[in-house]
């Protein structure tokens, strides 16, 4: 299936402390094209689904409506719209540049950044359902939606 818009998948480094990878992509590597970015979809810590799938949109009504509509269509998993940012992540750089952003996460988990943070704790069935949901989200967003940027508050 073809999308009506281009989709660029980027893995950012140096995100724990300063979001330097996201900043460099937006402000240096992709700066001449930054005005053409319609939305940023941040996928972070999706491998351990103990907390369910959370969606943080900074209160963007268009994104919240889209997530709600997808939830009504019996997706493989539902995303819960959360009003408080689960934790800081790369979407903040895009939000600060007035680009509509949604942050999907299963939340932090106790093994994160410890010796127990290993492949064996990943829930592959859960990740498959999340990726099916993200694919559906992207299909709908890039075919039907015109997103506007609204500051939270």
Coordinates of C-alpha atoms in Angstrom, one line a residue:
X1 CA 0.0 0.0 0.0
X2 CA 1.4 3.4 -0.9
X3 CA 1.3 6.4 1.4
X4 CA 0.3 9.8 0.0
X5 CA 3.3 11.4 1.8
X6 CA 6.9 10.4 2.3
X7 CA 7.7 8.7 5.6
X8 CA 11.2 8.9 7.0
X9 CA 12.2 6.5 9.7
X10 CA 15.0 7.8 11.9
X11 CA 16.7 6.2 14.9
X12 CA 18.1 8.9 17.1
X13 CA 21.2 8.5 19.3
X14 CA 22.2 10.6 22.4
X15 CA 18.6 11.0 23.5
X16 CA 18.8 10.1 27.2
X17 CA 20.3 13.4 28.4
X18 CA 19.8 16.0 25.7
X19 CA 18.0 14.7 22.7
X20 CA 21.1 15.6 20.7
X21 CA 20.4 13.2 17.9
X22 CA 16.8 14.5 17.3
X23 CA 18.0 18.1 17.6
X24 CA 20.9 17.4 15.1
X25 CA 18.5 15.7 12.6
X26 CA 15.9 18.6 12.8
X27 CA 18.3 21.6 13.0
X28 CA 21.3 20.4 11.1
X29 CA 20.9 17.4 8.8
X30 CA 17.3 18.0 7.8
X31 CA 17.0 21.7 8.5
X32 CA 16.2 22.8 4.9
X33 CA 13.3 20.3 4.8
X34 CA 12.1 20.8 8.4
X35 CA 9.2 23.0 7.3
X36 CA 7.8 20.2 5.2
X37 CA 7.5 17.8 8.2
X38 CA 3.8 17.2 8.8
X39 CA 4.2 15.2 12.0
X40 CA 6.6 13.3 14.3
X41 CA 5.7 9.9 15.6
X42 CA 8.0 8.9 18.4
X43 CA 8.2 5.2 19.2
X44 CA 10.1 4.6 22.5
X45 CA 10.3 1.6 24.9
X46 CA 7.6 -0.5 23.2
X47 CA 9.1 -3.9 23.9
X48 CA 7.8 -4.5 27.4
X49 CA 4.0 -4.1 27.5
X50 CA 3.3 -4.2 31.2
X51 CA 1.8 -0.7 31.2
X52 CA -0.2 -1.0 28.0
X53 CA 0.3 1.4 25.0
X54 CA 0.3 5.0 26.0
X55 CA -0.1 8.0 23.5
X56 CA 1.0 11.5 24.6
X57 CA 0.1 14.2 22.1
X58 CA 0.7 17.4 24.2
X59 CA -3.1 17.9 24.0
X60 CA -3.2 18.1 20.2
X61 CA -6.9 17.7 19.4
X62 CA -6.3 16.4 15.8
X63 CA -4.0 13.6 17.1
X64 CA -6.3 12.8 20.0
X65 CA -9.3 12.5 17.7
X66 CA -7.3 10.3 15.3
X67 CA -6.2 8.0 18.2
X68 CA -9.8 7.9 19.5
X69 CA -11.2 7.0 16.1
X70 CA -8.7 4.2 15.6
X71 CA -9.6 2.9 19.0
X72 CA -13.2 2.5 17.8
X73 CA -12.1 0.4 14.8
X74 CA -11.1 -2.7 16.9
X75 CA -7.3 -2.4 16.3
X76 CA -5.0 -5.2 17.6
X77 CA -4.3 -3.1 20.6
X78 CA -5.7 0.2 21.9
X79 CA -3.6 3.3 22.8
X80 CA -4.6 5.2 25.9
X81 CA -4.2 8.9 25.5
X82 CA -2.4 10.3 28.5
X83 CA -2.4 13.9 29.6
X84 CA 1.0 13.8 31.3
X85 CA 4.2 13.0 29.4
X86 CA 5.3 9.5 30.6
X87 CA 9.0 10.6 30.4
X88 CA 11.0 13.0 28.3
X89 CA 11.9 11.8 24.8
X90 CA 12.9 12.9 21.3
X91 CA 9.4 14.2 20.4
X92 CA 10.2 17.3 22.5
X93 CA 12.6 18.7 19.9
X94 CA 9.9 18.5 17.2
X95 CA 7.2 19.9 19.5
X96 CA 9.5 22.8 20.4
X97 CA 9.7 23.5 16.6
X98 CA 5.9 23.5 16.4
X99 CA 5.6 20.2 14.6
X100 CA 2.6 18.0 15.7
X101 CA 4.1 15.1 17.7
X102 CA 2.7 11.9 19.2
X103 CA 4.7 9.8 21.6
X104 CA 3.8 6.1 21.8
X105 CA 5.3 4.2 24.6
X106 CA 4.7 1.2 26.9
X107 CA 6.4 3.2 29.6
X108 CA 9.5 2.7 31.6
X109 CA 10.3 -0.6 33.1
X110 CA 12.4 -1.6 36.1
X111 CA 15.0 -3.4 34.0
X112 CA 15.8 -0.4 31.8
X113 CA 19.5 0.4 31.7
X114 CA 20.4 -2.4 34.1
X115 CA 22.2 -5.7 33.5
X116 CA 18.7 -7.3 33.4
X117 CA 17.7 -5.2 30.4
X118 CA 18.1 -8.1 27.9
X119 CA 16.3 -9.5 24.9
X120 CA 14.6 -12.1 27.1
X121 CA 12.3 -9.6 28.7
X122 CA 10.8 -8.4 25.4
X123 CA 7.3 -9.4 24.6
X124 CA 7.3 -10.1 20.9
X125 CA 3.6 -10.8 20.6
X126 CA 2.9 -7.5 22.2
X127 CA 5.4 -5.7 19.9
X128 CA 3.7 -7.2 16.9
X129 CA 0.3 -5.9 18.0
X130 CA 1.8 -2.4 18.7
X131 CA 3.4 -2.3 15.2
X132 CA 0.1 -3.3 13.6
X133 CA -1.5 -0.4 15.5
X134 CA 1.3 2.0 14.5
X135 CA 0.9 1.0 10.8
X136 CA -2.9 1.6 11.0
X137 CA -2.2 4.9 12.7
X138 CA 0.2 6.0 10.0
X139 CA -2.2 4.9 7.2
X140 CA -5.0 7.0 8.6
X141 CA -2.9 9.9 9.6
X142 CA -1.1 10.3 6.3
X143 CA -4.2 9.7 4.1
X144 CA -6.9 11.5 5.9
X145 CA -5.6 14.1 8.4
X146 CA -4.3 17.6 8.1
X147 CA -2.7 18.2 11.4
X148 CA -2.4 21.6 13.1
X149 CA 0.0 22.5 15.7
X150 CA -1.4 23.7 19.0
X151 CA 0.7 24.5 22.1
X152 CA -0.3 22.6 25.1
X153 CA -2.3 24.4 27.7

